[in-house]
mmCIF file of C-alpha atoms and ligand atoms in Angstrom:
data_model
loop_
_atom_site.group_PDB
_atom_site.id
_atom_site.type_symbol
_atom_site.label_atom_id
_atom_site.label_comp_id
_atom_site.label_asym_id
_atom_site.label_seq_id
_atom_site.Cartn_x
_atom_site.Cartn_y
_atom_site.Cartn_z
ATOM 1 C CA MET A 177 36.938 -69.713 -61.187
ATOM 2 C CA SER A 178 34.305 -72.215 -62.213
ATOM 3 C CA LYS A 179 30.749 -70.982 -62.729
ATOM 4 C CA ARG A 180 27.413 -72.552 -63.564
ATOM 5 C CA ILE A 181 25.600 -70.353 -66.054
ATOM 6 C CA LEU A 182 22.082 -70.816 -67.361
ATOM 7 C CA ILE A 183 21.630 -69.440 -70.880
ATOM 8 C CA THR A 184 17.999 -69.306 -72.021
ATOM 9 C CA GLY A 185 17.167 -69.437 -75.741
ATOM 10 C CA GLY A 186 20.546 -71.011 -76.481
ATOM 11 C CA ALA A 187 19.208 -72.992 -79.445
ATOM 12 C CA GLY A 188 18.178 -69.811 -81.279
ATOM 13 C CA PHE A 189 20.220 -67.550 -83.515
ATOM 14 C CA ILE A 190 22.137 -65.338 -81.074
ATOM 15 C CA GLY A 191 21.884 -67.796 -78.176
ATOM 16 C CA SER A 192 23.622 -70.573 -80.133
ATOM 17 C CA HIS A 193 26.564 -68.276 -80.964
ATOM 18 C CA LEU A 194 26.780 -67.277 -77.301
ATOM 19 C CA VAL A 195 26.610 -70.886 -76.051
ATOM 20 C CA LYS A 196 29.431 -71.896 -78.416
ATOM 21 C CA LEU A 197 31.557 -68.927 -77.355
ATOM 22 C CA MET A 198 31.086 -69.638 -73.628
ATOM 23 C CA VAL A 199 31.543 -73.424 -73.859
ATOM 24 C CA ASN A 200 34.789 -73.020 -75.828
ATOM 25 C CA LYS A 201 36.201 -70.022 -73.972
ATOM 26 C CA TYR A 202 35.450 -71.202 -70.430
ATOM 27 C CA PRO A 203 36.201 -74.932 -70.074
ATOM 28 C CA ASP A 204 35.904 -74.560 -66.268
ATOM 29 C CA TYR A 205 32.337 -73.275 -66.472
ATOM 30 C CA THR A 206 29.262 -75.428 -66.941
ATOM 31 C CA ILE A 207 26.971 -73.886 -69.528
ATOM 32 C CA PHE A 208 23.319 -74.944 -69.257
ATOM 33 C CA ASN A 209 21.145 -74.195 -72.264
ATOM 34 C CA LEU A 210 17.426 -73.952 -71.454
ATOM 35 C CA ASP A 211 15.297 -73.831 -74.587
ATOM 36 C CA ALA A 212 11.723 -74.819 -75.476
ATOM 37 C CA LEU A 213 12.757 -75.544 -79.098
ATOM 38 C CA THR A 214 10.027 -73.489 -80.720
ATOM 39 C CA TYR A 215 10.093 -73.060 -84.512
ATOM 40 C CA ALA A 216 13.121 -70.753 -83.931
ATOM 41 C CA GLY A 217 15.112 -73.150 -81.753
ATOM 42 C CA ASN A 218 17.274 -75.753 -83.447
ATOM 43 C CA LEU A 219 19.788 -78.107 -81.834
ATOM 44 C CA GLU A 220 21.556 -78.389 -85.199
ATOM 45 C CA ASN A 221 22.938 -74.915 -84.395
ATOM 46 C CA LEU A 222 24.911 -76.510 -81.559
ATOM 47 C CA THR A 223 26.367 -79.714 -82.991
ATOM 48 C CA SER A 224 29.943 -78.441 -82.532
ATOM 49 C CA VAL A 225 29.512 -78.343 -78.721
ATOM 50 C CA GLU A 226 26.835 -80.960 -78.036
ATOM 51 C CA LYS A 227 29.357 -83.474 -76.681
ATOM 52 C CA ALA A 228 31.465 -80.972 -74.729
ATOM 53 C CA PRO A 229 31.717 -82.034 -71.057
ATOM 54 C CA ASN A 230 30.898 -78.480 -69.866
ATOM 55 C CA TYR A 231 27.670 -78.198 -71.908
ATOM 56 C CA LYS A 232 24.203 -79.363 -70.821
ATOM 57 C CA PHE A 233 20.958 -78.972 -72.741
ATOM 58 C CA ILE A 234 17.661 -78.715 -70.852
ATOM 59 C CA LYS A 235 14.424 -78.714 -72.812
ATOM 60 C CA GLY A 236 11.914 -76.505 -71.040
ATOM 61 C CA ASP A 237 9.567 -73.573 -71.297
ATOM 62 C CA ILE A 238 10.030 -70.312 -69.384
ATOM 63 C CA ASN A 239 6.242 -70.056 -69.287
ATOM 64 C CA ASP A 240 6.224 -73.051 -66.934
ATOM 65 C CA ALA A 241 6.791 -71.436 -63.518
ATOM 66 C CA PRO A 242 6.755 -74.640 -61.388
ATOM 67 C CA PHE A 243 9.336 -76.190 -63.727
ATOM 68 C CA LEU A 244 11.601 -73.140 -63.319
ATOM 69 C CA GLU A 245 11.201 -73.228 -59.542
ATOM 70 C CA GLU A 246 12.335 -76.858 -59.509
ATOM 71 C CA LEU A 247 15.191 -76.137 -61.943
ATOM 72 C CA PHE A 248 16.625 -73.381 -59.745
ATOM 73 C CA LYS A 249 16.213 -75.565 -56.642
ATOM 74 C CA THR A 250 18.165 -78.453 -58.145
ATOM 75 C CA HIS A 251 20.925 -76.435 -59.859
ATOM 76 C CA ASP A 252 22.828 -73.797 -58.005
ATOM 77 C CA PHE A 253 23.282 -71.437 -60.964
ATOM 78 C CA ASP A 254 25.727 -68.570 -60.485
ATOM 79 C CA GLY A 255 24.136 -66.601 -63.239
ATOM 80 C CA VAL A 256 21.473 -66.384 -65.915
ATOM 81 C CA ILE A 257 21.882 -64.929 -69.394
ATOM 82 C CA HIS A 258 18.340 -64.588 -70.665
ATOM 83 C CA LEU A 259 17.761 -64.609 -74.423
ATOM 84 C CA ALA A 260 14.682 -66.838 -74.807
ATOM 85 C CA ALA A 261 12.002 -64.805 -76.542
ATOM 86 C CA GLU A 262 9.619 -64.540 -79.419
ATOM 87 C CA SER A 263 11.770 -62.347 -81.656
ATOM 88 C CA HIS A 264 10.121 -61.479 -84.979
ATOM 89 C CA VAL A 265 8.202 -58.192 -85.397
ATOM 90 C CA ASP A 266 5.958 -59.446 -88.236
ATOM 91 C CA ARG A 267 4.844 -62.440 -86.167
ATOM 92 C CA SER A 268 4.086 -60.105 -83.241
ATOM 93 C CA ILE A 269 1.703 -58.158 -85.458
ATOM 94 C CA LYS A 270 -0.251 -61.309 -86.363
ATOM 95 C CA ASP A 271 0.006 -63.071 -82.978
ATOM 96 C CA PRO A 272 0.847 -60.675 -80.123
ATOM 97 C CA LEU A 273 -0.281 -62.974 -77.307
ATOM 98 C CA SER A 274 2.607 -65.425 -77.556
ATOM 99 C CA PHE A 275 4.981 -62.421 -77.266
ATOM 100 C CA ILE A 276 3.270 -61.227 -74.117
ATOM 101 C CA LYS A 277 3.396 -64.708 -72.633
ATOM 102 C CA THR A 278 7.030 -65.582 -73.346
ATOM 103 C CA ASN A 279 8.691 -62.173 -73.350
ATOM 104 C CA ILE A 280 6.887 -60.635 -70.375
ATOM 105 C CA VAL A 281 5.440 -63.422 -68.231
ATOM 106 C CA GLY A 282 8.297 -65.818 -69.067
ATOM 107 C CA THR A 283 10.866 -63.194 -68.025
ATOM 108 C CA LEU A 284 8.966 -62.571 -64.797
ATOM 109 C CA ASN A 285 8.875 -66.331 -64.116
ATOM 110 C CA LEU A 286 12.659 -66.479 -64.487
ATOM 111 C CA LEU A 287 13.245 -63.448 -62.276
ATOM 112 C CA HIS A 288 10.948 -64.939 -59.650
ATOM 113 C CA ALA A 289 12.604 -68.373 -59.652
ATOM 114 C CA ALA A 290 16.105 -66.867 -59.464
ATOM 115 C CA LYS A 291 15.212 -64.415 -56.706
ATOM 116 C CA ASN A 292 13.493 -67.130 -54.647
ATOM 117 C CA ASN A 293 16.432 -69.506 -54.839
ATOM 118 C CA TRP A 294 19.469 -67.224 -54.778
ATOM 119 C CA GLY A 295 19.706 -66.521 -51.025
ATOM 120 C CA ASP A 296 21.340 -63.130 -50.412
ATOM 121 C CA PHE A 297 22.346 -62.859 -54.141
ATOM 122 C CA ALA A 298 26.087 -62.794 -53.314
ATOM 123 C CA GLY A 299 28.076 -63.571 -56.475
ATOM 124 C CA LYS A 300 24.920 -63.904 -58.578
ATOM 125 C CA ARG A 301 24.002 -62.102 -61.789
ATOM 126 C CA PHE A 302 20.871 -61.970 -63.971
ATOM 127 C CA TYR A 303 21.641 -60.643 -67.460
ATOM 128 C CA HIS A 304 18.709 -59.680 -69.653
ATOM 129 C CA VAL A 305 19.401 -59.492 -73.396
ATOM 130 C CA SER A 306 17.204 -56.915 -75.093
ATOM 131 C CA THR A 307 16.819 -54.854 -78.237
ATOM 132 C CA ASP A 308 17.236 -51.251 -79.398
ATOM 133 C CA GLU A 309 13.633 -51.432 -80.656
ATOM 134 C CA VAL A 310 12.428 -50.491 -77.139
ATOM 135 C CA TYR A 311 13.554 -46.915 -77.907
ATOM 136 C CA GLY A 312 11.096 -46.574 -80.796
ATOM 137 C CA THR A 313 12.115 -44.879 -84.018
ATOM 138 C CA LEU A 314 14.553 -42.140 -85.082
ATOM 139 C CA GLY A 315 14.302 -39.412 -87.729
ATOM 140 C CA GLU A 316 17.105 -38.737 -90.194
ATOM 141 C CA THR A 317 19.613 -37.887 -87.457
ATOM 142 C CA GLY A 318 20.476 -38.836 -83.862
ATOM 143 C CA LEU A 319 21.350 -42.046 -82.073
ATOM 144 C CA PHE A 320 19.779 -44.120 -79.286
ATOM 145 C CA THR A 321 21.739 -43.774 -76.040
ATOM 146 C CA GLU A 322 21.171 -45.520 -72.730
ATOM 147 C CA GLU A 323 19.247 -42.392 -71.630
ATOM 148 C CA THR A 324 16.797 -42.386 -74.562
ATOM 149 C CA SER A 325 13.200 -42.709 -73.308
ATOM 150 C CA TYR A 326 11.406 -45.929 -74.077
ATOM 151 C CA ASP A 327 8.847 -45.599 -76.894
ATOM 152 C CA PRO A 328 8.134 -49.095 -78.266
ATOM 153 C CA ARG A 329 5.830 -49.216 -81.265
ATOM 154 C CA SER A 330 5.318 -52.874 -82.195
ATOM 155 C CA PRO A 331 3.898 -55.673 -80.042
ATOM 156 C CA TYR A 332 7.400 -57.229 -80.101
ATOM 157 C CA SER A 333 9.185 -54.096 -78.912
ATOM 158 C CA ALA A 334 6.437 -53.354 -76.377
ATOM 159 C CA SER A 335 6.879 -56.830 -74.905
ATOM 160 C CA LYS A 336 10.680 -56.435 -74.743
ATOM 161 C CA ALA A 337 10.303 -52.955 -73.186
ATOM 162 C CA SER A 338 7.985 -54.416 -70.590
ATOM 163 C CA SER A 339 10.465 -57.173 -69.749
ATOM 164 C CA ASP A 340 13.284 -54.589 -69.439
ATOM 165 C CA HIS A 341 11.125 -52.624 -66.974
ATOM 166 C CA LEU A 342 10.428 -55.753 -64.921
ATOM 167 C CA VAL A 343 14.138 -56.599 -64.759
ATOM 168 C CA ARG A 344 14.971 -53.041 -63.604
ATOM 169 C CA ALA A 345 12.088 -53.173 -61.122
ATOM 170 C CA TYR A 346 13.704 -56.234 -59.506
ATOM 171 C CA TYR A 347 16.950 -54.278 -59.157
ATOM 172 C CA HIS A 348 15.294 -51.281 -57.514
ATOM 173 C CA THR A 349 12.784 -53.191 -55.399
ATOM 174 C CA PHE A 350 14.840 -56.164 -54.242
ATOM 175 C CA ASP A 351 18.447 -55.125 -54.895
ATOM 176 C CA PHE A 352 18.470 -58.068 -57.283
ATOM 177 C CA PRO A 353 21.748 -58.110 -59.293
ATOM 178 C CA ILE A 354 20.804 -57.403 -62.901
ATOM 179 C CA VAL A 355 22.410 -56.046 -66.018
ATOM 180 C CA ILE A 356 20.700 -55.270 -69.355
ATOM 181 C CA SER A 357 21.931 -54.723 -72.890
ATOM 182 C CA ASN A 358 19.999 -53.316 -75.849
ATOM 183 C CA CYS A 359 21.397 -54.348 -79.199
ATOM 184 C CA SER A 360 20.773 -53.440 -82.834
ATOM 185 C CA ASN A 361 19.910 -55.845 -85.701
ATOM 186 C CA ASN A 362 22.139 -58.923 -85.774
ATOM 187 C CA TYR A 363 23.130 -60.857 -88.887
ATOM 188 C CA GLY A 364 25.208 -63.963 -89.599
ATOM 189 C CA PRO A 365 24.948 -67.774 -89.789
ATOM 190 C CA TYR A 366 22.056 -69.738 -88.197
ATOM 191 C CA GLN A 367 19.443 -66.930 -88.367
ATOM 192 C CA PHE A 368 15.930 -68.177 -89.075
ATOM 193 C CA PRO A 369 14.813 -67.198 -92.619
ATOM 194 C CA GLU A 370 11.991 -64.959 -91.464
ATOM 195 C CA LYS A 371 14.396 -62.047 -90.818
ATOM 196 C CA LEU A 372 15.415 -59.881 -93.776
ATOM 197 C CA LEU A 373 18.872 -61.189 -94.694
ATOM 198 C CA PRO A 374 18.496 -65.001 -94.479
ATOM 199 C CA LEU A 375 15.029 -64.720 -96.062
ATOM 200 C CA PHE A 376 16.405 -62.783 -99.013
ATOM 201 C CA ILE A 377 19.456 -65.056 -99.356
ATOM 202 C CA ASN A 378 17.133 -68.059 -99.560
ATOM 203 C CA ASN A 379 14.795 -66.322 -101.999
ATOM 204 C CA ILE A 380 17.619 -65.145 -104.287
ATOM 205 C CA LYS A 381 18.979 -68.677 -104.381
ATOM 206 C CA GLN A 382 15.549 -70.016 -105.360
ATOM 207 C CA ASN A 383 14.773 -67.177 -107.779
ATOM 208 C CA LYS A 384 11.817 -66.119 -105.633
ATOM 209 C CA GLU A 385 10.517 -62.560 -105.207
ATOM 210 C CA LEU A 386 12.222 -60.281 -102.683
ATOM 211 C CA PRO A 387 9.407 -58.502 -100.795
ATOM 212 C CA VAL A 388 10.712 -55.026 -99.896
ATOM 213 C CA TYR A 389 8.382 -53.302 -97.448
ATOM 214 C CA GLY A 390 7.197 -49.764 -98.271
ATOM 215 C CA ASP A 391 9.730 -47.528 -100.017
ATOM 216 C CA GLY A 392 12.708 -49.649 -98.875
ATOM 217 C CA LYS A 393 14.348 -46.633 -97.242
ATOM 218 C CA TYR A 394 13.977 -47.871 -93.677
ATOM 219 C CA THR A 395 17.312 -47.891 -91.865
ATOM 220 C CA ARG A 396 18.829 -50.485 -89.549
ATOM 221 C CA ASP A 397 22.183 -50.621 -87.732
ATOM 222 C CA TRP A 398 23.623 -54.077 -88.452
ATOM 223 C CA LEU A 399 25.908 -56.051 -86.150
ATOM 224 C CA TRP A 400 27.784 -59.310 -86.845
ATOM 225 C CA VAL A 401 26.248 -61.845 -84.460
ATOM 226 C CA GLU A 402 29.596 -63.026 -83.063
ATOM 227 C CA ASP A 403 30.351 -59.431 -82.084
ATOM 228 C CA HIS A 404 27.104 -59.418 -80.112
ATOM 229 C CA ALA A 405 28.066 -62.669 -78.377
ATOM 230 C CA ARG A 406 31.468 -61.143 -77.496
ATOM 231 C CA ALA A 407 29.755 -58.066 -76.077
ATOM 232 C CA ILE A 408 27.454 -60.232 -73.933
ATOM 233 C CA ASP A 409 30.473 -62.114 -72.570
ATOM 234 C CA VAL A 410 32.216 -58.839 -71.625
ATOM 235 C CA ILE A 411 29.104 -57.302 -70.076
ATOM 236 C CA TYR A 412 28.270 -60.480 -68.151
ATOM 237 C CA HIS A 413 31.745 -60.547 -66.616
ATOM 238 C CA GLU A 414 32.583 -56.858 -66.272
ATOM 239 C CA GLY A 415 29.368 -54.826 -66.466
ATOM 240 C CA LYS A 416 28.032 -53.090 -63.362
ATOM 241 C CA ASN A 417 24.886 -54.196 -61.576
ATOM 242 C CA GLY A 418 21.821 -52.109 -62.422
ATOM 243 C CA GLU A 419 23.432 -50.746 -65.606
ATOM 244 C CA THR A 420 22.293 -50.794 -69.212
ATOM 245 C CA TYR A 421 24.697 -51.051 -72.146
ATOM 246 C CA ASN A 422 23.790 -50.295 -75.750
ATOM 247 C CA ILE A 423 25.420 -52.548 -78.355
ATOM 248 C CA GLY A 424 25.619 -51.556 -82.014
ATOM 249 C CA GLY A 425 27.739 -51.785 -85.119
ATOM 250 C CA HIS A 426 28.122 -48.097 -86.160
ATOM 251 C CA ASN A 427 26.836 -49.625 -89.349
ATOM 252 C CA GLU A 428 23.666 -48.011 -90.684
ATOM 253 C CA TRP A 429 22.169 -49.175 -93.955
ATOM 254 C CA LYS A 430 18.943 -48.360 -95.743
ATOM 255 C CA ASN A 431 17.178 -51.643 -96.519
ATOM 256 C CA ILE A 432 17.354 -51.177 -100.279
ATOM 257 C CA ASP A 433 21.096 -50.470 -100.129
ATOM 258 C CA ILE A 434 21.849 -53.585 -98.130
ATOM 259 C CA ILE A 435 19.567 -55.611 -100.446
ATOM 260 C CA ASN A 436 21.468 -54.325 -103.496
ATOM 261 C CA LEU A 437 24.783 -55.245 -101.871
ATOM 262 C CA LEU A 438 23.419 -58.697 -101.040
ATOM 263 C CA ILE A 439 22.231 -59.198 -104.619
ATOM 264 C CA LYS A 440 25.689 -58.248 -105.900
ATOM 265 C CA ILE A 441 27.374 -60.780 -103.606
ATOM 266 C CA MET A 442 24.822 -63.538 -104.258
ATOM 267 C CA ASP A 443 24.904 -63.173 -108.057
ATOM 268 C CA GLU A 444 28.682 -63.461 -107.904
ATOM 269 C CA LEU A 445 28.591 -66.512 -105.596
ATOM 270 C CA LEU A 446 25.899 -68.207 -107.676
ATOM 271 C CA GLY A 447 27.783 -67.564 -110.924
ATOM 272 C CA ARG A 448 24.977 -65.375 -112.299
ATOM 273 C CA GLU A 449 25.603 -62.309 -114.403
ATOM 274 C CA ALA A 450 25.957 -59.194 -112.205
ATOM 275 C CA GLY A 451 22.574 -57.639 -111.388
ATOM 276 C CA THR A 452 20.485 -60.639 -112.562
ATOM 277 C CA SER A 453 18.640 -60.937 -109.241
ATOM 278 C CA ASN A 454 17.640 -57.249 -109.190
ATOM 279 C CA ALA A 455 14.580 -58.338 -111.160
ATOM 280 C CA LEU A 456 13.388 -60.285 -108.095
ATOM 281 C CA ILE A 457 12.836 -57.095 -106.062
ATOM 282 C CA LYS A 458 9.168 -56.443 -105.460
ATOM 283 C CA TYR A 459 7.997 -53.451 -103.450
ATOM 284 C CA VAL A 460 5.107 -54.655 -101.289
ATOM 285 C CA THR A 461 2.652 -53.269 -98.765
ATOM 286 C CA ASP A 462 4.480 -51.803 -95.805
ATOM 287 C CA ARG A 463 4.659 -53.341 -92.334
ATOM 288 C CA PRO A 464 2.114 -51.566 -90.088
ATOM 289 C CA GLY A 465 3.832 -49.190 -87.639
ATOM 290 C CA HIS A 466 7.177 -49.771 -89.365
ATOM 291 C CA ASP A 467 9.972 -48.009 -87.411
ATOM 292 C CA ARG A 468 11.827 -45.707 -89.804
ATOM 293 C CA ARG A 469 15.327 -45.772 -88.434
ATOM 294 C CA TYR A 470 17.357 -47.417 -85.665
ATOM 295 C CA ALA A 471 20.909 -46.339 -84.818
ATOM 296 C CA ILE A 472 22.888 -47.065 -81.685
ATOM 297 C CA ASP A 473 25.428 -45.057 -79.745
ATOM 298 C CA ALA A 474 27.638 -47.807 -78.241
ATOM 299 C CA GLN A 475 30.218 -45.380 -76.797
ATOM 300 C CA LYS A 476 29.534 -46.376 -73.185
ATOM 301 C CA LEU A 477 30.370 -50.012 -73.910
ATOM 302 C CA GLN A 478 33.540 -48.972 -75.731
ATOM 303 C CA ASP A 479 34.673 -46.487 -73.050
ATOM 304 C CA GLU A 480 33.840 -48.584 -69.983
ATOM 305 C CA LEU A 481 34.428 -52.145 -71.160
ATOM 306 C CA GLY A 482 36.591 -51.714 -74.267
ATOM 307 C CA TRP A 483 34.255 -53.520 -76.699
ATOM 308 C CA VAL A 484 34.247 -52.552 -80.384
ATOM 309 C CA PRO A 485 32.690 -54.349 -83.368
ATOM 310 C CA SER A 486 35.147 -56.385 -85.453
ATOM 311 C CA LEU A 487 33.670 -56.801 -88.937
ATOM 312 C CA GLN A 488 32.741 -54.417 -91.738
ATOM 313 C CA MET A 489 29.401 -55.040 -93.453
ATOM 314 C CA GLU A 490 30.850 -55.943 -96.867
ATOM 315 C CA GLU A 491 32.978 -58.669 -95.286
ATOM 316 C CA GLY A 492 30.292 -59.875 -92.868
ATOM 317 C CA LEU A 493 27.591 -60.034 -95.523
ATOM 318 C CA ARG A 494 29.825 -62.052 -97.841
ATOM 319 C CA LEU A 495 30.678 -64.493 -95.022
ATOM 320 C CA THR A 496 26.967 -64.756 -94.237
ATOM 321 C CA ALA A 497 25.939 -65.437 -97.838
ATOM 322 C CA GLU A 498 28.731 -68.005 -98.222
ATOM 323 C CA TRP A 499 27.654 -69.753 -95.027
ATOM 324 C CA TYR A 500 24.012 -70.142 -96.119
ATOM 325 C CA LEU A 501 25.044 -71.427 -99.541
ATOM 326 C CA ALA A 502 27.465 -73.915 -97.986
ATOM 327 C CA ASN A 503 24.832 -75.054 -95.466
ATOM 328 C CA SER A 504 21.843 -75.650 -97.708
ATOM 329 C CA GLU A 505 20.911 -78.698 -95.648
ATOM 330 C CA TRP A 506 20.427 -76.456 -92.599
ATOM 331 C CA MET A 507 18.237 -74.141 -94.670
ATOM 332 C CA ASP A 508 16.251 -77.074 -96.117
ATOM 333 C CA ASN A 509 15.619 -78.445 -92.627
ATOM 334 C CA VAL A 510 14.398 -75.174 -91.106
ATOM 335 C CA THR A 511 12.196 -74.412 -94.108
ATOM 336 C CA SER A 512 10.508 -77.814 -94.099
ATOM 337 C CA GLY A 513 7.399 -78.407 -91.976
ATOM 338 C CA SER A 514 5.291 -75.332 -91.236
ATOM 339 C CA TYR A 515 7.582 -72.759 -92.896
ATOM 340 C CA GLN A 516 5.677 -72.542 -96.196
ATOM 341 C CA LYS A 517 2.438 -71.949 -94.299
ATOM 342 C CA TYR A 518 4.128 -69.136 -92.355
ATOM 343 C CA TYR A 519 5.471 -67.648 -95.581
ATOM 344 C CA ASP A 520 2.106 -67.720 -97.356
ATOM 345 C CA ASN A 521 0.347 -66.283 -94.329
ATOM 346 C CA GLN A 522 2.887 -63.451 -94.065
ATOM 347 C CA TYR A 523 3.327 -62.551 -97.734
ATOM 348 C CA ALA A 524 0.286 -63.702 -99.725
ATOM 349 C CA ASP A 525 -1.796 -60.591 -99.014
ATOM 350 C CA ARG A 526 0.972 -57.964 -99.324
HETATM 351 P P1 NAD B 174 15.497 -66.480 -82.003
HETATM 352 O O1 NAD B 174 14.057 -66.312 -82.325
HETATM 353 O O2 NAD B 174 16.437 -66.914 -83.068
HETATM 354 O O3 NAD B 174 15.673 -67.518 -80.797
HETATM 355 C C1 NAD B 174 14.837 -67.499 -79.675
HETATM 356 C C2 NAD B 174 15.100 -68.795 -78.896
HETATM 357 O O4 NAD B 174 14.270 -68.765 -77.719
HETATM 358 C C3 NAD B 174 14.737 -70.056 -79.668
HETATM 359 O O5 NAD B 174 15.756 -71.033 -79.513
HETATM 360 C C4 NAD B 174 13.436 -70.520 -79.028
HETATM 361 O O6 NAD B 174 13.249 -71.921 -79.079
HETATM 362 C C5 NAD B 174 13.611 -70.026 -77.601
HETATM 363 N N1 NAD B 174 12.331 -69.814 -76.929
HETATM 364 C C6 NAD B 174 11.262 -69.121 -77.406
HETATM 365 N N2 NAD B 174 10.245 -69.176 -76.515
HETATM 366 C C7 NAD B 174 10.700 -69.888 -75.438
HETATM 367 C C8 NAD B 174 10.130 -70.266 -74.211
HETATM 368 N N3 NAD B 174 8.860 -69.941 -73.905
HETATM 369 N N4 NAD B 174 10.879 -70.964 -73.335
HETATM 370 C C9 NAD B 174 12.163 -71.316 -73.648
HETATM 371 N N5 NAD B 174 12.738 -71.006 -74.818
HETATM 372 C C10 NAD B 174 12.024 -70.286 -75.706
HETATM 373 O O7 NAD B 174 15.959 -65.087 -81.372
HETATM 374 P P2 NAD B 174 17.341 -64.300 -81.514
HETATM 375 O O8 NAD B 174 17.294 -63.481 -82.733
HETATM 376 O O9 NAD B 174 18.442 -65.238 -81.285
HETATM 377 O O10 NAD B 174 17.211 -63.308 -80.263
HETATM 378 C C11 NAD B 174 17.617 -63.719 -78.967
HETATM 379 C C12 NAD B 174 17.361 -62.590 -77.989
HETATM 380 O O11 NAD B 174 18.074 -61.419 -78.403
HETATM 381 C C13 NAD B 174 15.899 -62.188 -77.885
HETATM 382 O O12 NAD B 174 15.620 -61.895 -76.533
HETATM 383 C C14 NAD B 174 15.808 -60.926 -78.744
HETATM 384 O O13 NAD B 174 14.786 -60.075 -78.276
HETATM 385 C C15 NAD B 174 17.177 -60.332 -78.526
HETATM 386 N N6 NAD B 174 17.684 -59.501 -79.634
HETATM 387 C C16 NAD B 174 17.674 -59.973 -80.921
HETATM 388 C C17 NAD B 174 18.204 -59.183 -81.945
HETATM 389 C C18 NAD B 174 18.266 -59.678 -83.371
HETATM 390 O O14 NAD B 174 18.674 -58.939 -84.263
HETATM 391 N N7 NAD B 174 17.907 -60.931 -83.657
HETATM 392 C C19 NAD B 174 18.715 -57.919 -81.647
HETATM 393 C C20 NAD B 174 18.706 -57.481 -80.320
HETATM 394 C C21 NAD B 174 18.195 -58.283 -79.328
HETATM 395 P P1 TYD B 175 13.693 -57.721 -89.763
HETATM 396 O O1 TYD B 175 14.816 -58.590 -90.202
HETATM 397 O O2 TYD B 175 12.332 -58.325 -89.596
HETATM 398 O O3 TYD B 175 14.180 -57.011 -88.414
HETATM 399 P P2 TYD B 175 13.471 -55.802 -87.554
HETATM 400 O O4 TYD B 175 12.107 -55.581 -88.054
HETATM 401 O O5 TYD B 175 13.490 -56.364 -86.163
HETATM 402 O O6 TYD B 175 14.372 -54.622 -87.737
HETATM 403 O O7 TYD B 175 13.550 -56.526 -90.785
HETATM 404 C C1 TYD B 175 14.657 -55.669 -91.086
HETATM 405 C C2 TYD B 175 14.157 -54.583 -92.025
HETATM 406 O O8 TYD B 175 13.790 -55.188 -93.284
HETATM 407 C C3 TYD B 175 12.906 -53.881 -91.529
HETATM 408 O O9 TYD B 175 12.958 -52.511 -91.903
HETATM 409 C C4 TYD B 175 11.784 -54.574 -92.268
HETATM 410 C C5 TYD B 175 12.411 -54.940 -93.610
HETATM 411 N N1 TYD B 175 11.882 -56.162 -94.253
HETATM 412 C C6 TYD B 175 11.463 -56.131 -95.589
HETATM 413 O O10 TYD B 175 11.511 -55.073 -96.261
HETATM 414 N N2 TYD B 175 10.973 -57.282 -96.147
HETATM 415 C C7 TYD B 175 10.898 -58.452 -95.443
HETATM 416 O O11 TYD B 175 10.406 -59.479 -96.001
HETATM 417 C C8 TYD B 175 11.362 -58.480 -94.090
HETATM 418 C C9 TYD B 175 11.283 -59.746 -93.277
HETATM 419 C C10 TYD B 175 11.846 -57.315 -93.536
#
């Protein structure tokens, strides 16, 4: 059956993988990509589908409520998959307001426009893509489940938690058909080099310092980005209204361990003697409020919808490193312009 789906943030890292998956997998659907093209949005991520007849790009800002109202009036979308957000914790510490605007008010604007224009909601679905960071931080043991209480601790995670609450409030108050997923740290091609792995890949290549925050023993659960896109597809089509699904890779790594593995792979790919780039590691001042450990229990998604991650970290990290080295033009483009200013502002005083 043909559907008209609005994906927001489709020019970003995860959104671009999702757009490509949906455009290729569902030729009968029309996939609309609404994106403001902030520093994190890049149409180069989408060149493989830009001419596809079932793909349409719309430049626009979810902070612009009248624009959204008009958009929903003129297009009878069957569903929304909402990814547009400010997404980087370090930026949220320096500039929280833009996170509040886009992640909270922007999400409310979208909910409002959809609810106003979707009649009795029959056949409609609003899917909100969120993060495991809303659950706060874990000690040495335990996993986040869908029942874990919210305890966000950075401006980023607080803004995502707030948007999750608004989406659920629309379900309870208006019977509005929503579904939410909370996912762990993604990695793979097309990620902006402010996040740990693409930043370090770029720095290793350029023989620049690798700024490891604090003691480097912070733990993240890493997921191959295409596995996340696959999970979103399954949840969008088969998830139950009002439900939350956790998505994770069963793939916990301490930062320093994943950095050492990355160095091993990069030295090999760059033809350097093994261990050469270890000298680039520099322990720097910690991130304020740094969450110690994230780890996801994704059993519900596996049991109810049959999703499991596909790639092991060693394989995924190698594919990732190879992709960035083979796509140096992409990296050069996204690090031109204001990137150096961002980098100096973020790292000069650490
Ligand atoms: P990203 O920063 O790479 O991309 C965000 C996209 O949203 C960009 O294309 C940007 O131009 C667009 N955007 C930002 N503000 C906008 C606005 N006001 N109006 C319209 N478009 C706007 O982010 P990402 O890493 O791809 O994350 C996508 C979503 O997934 C976010 O909601 C994030 O919270 C969530 N998430 C990310 C991760 C992760 O590891 N990256 C993990 C779990 C959940
Ligand atoms: P990041 O990629 O920013 O994702 P998040 O904070 O959303 O988990 O960071 C991943 C981990 O790497 C986190 O523990 C912070 C750490 N980190 C560094 O040690 N140095 C860096 O320069 C960056 C960007 C992150």
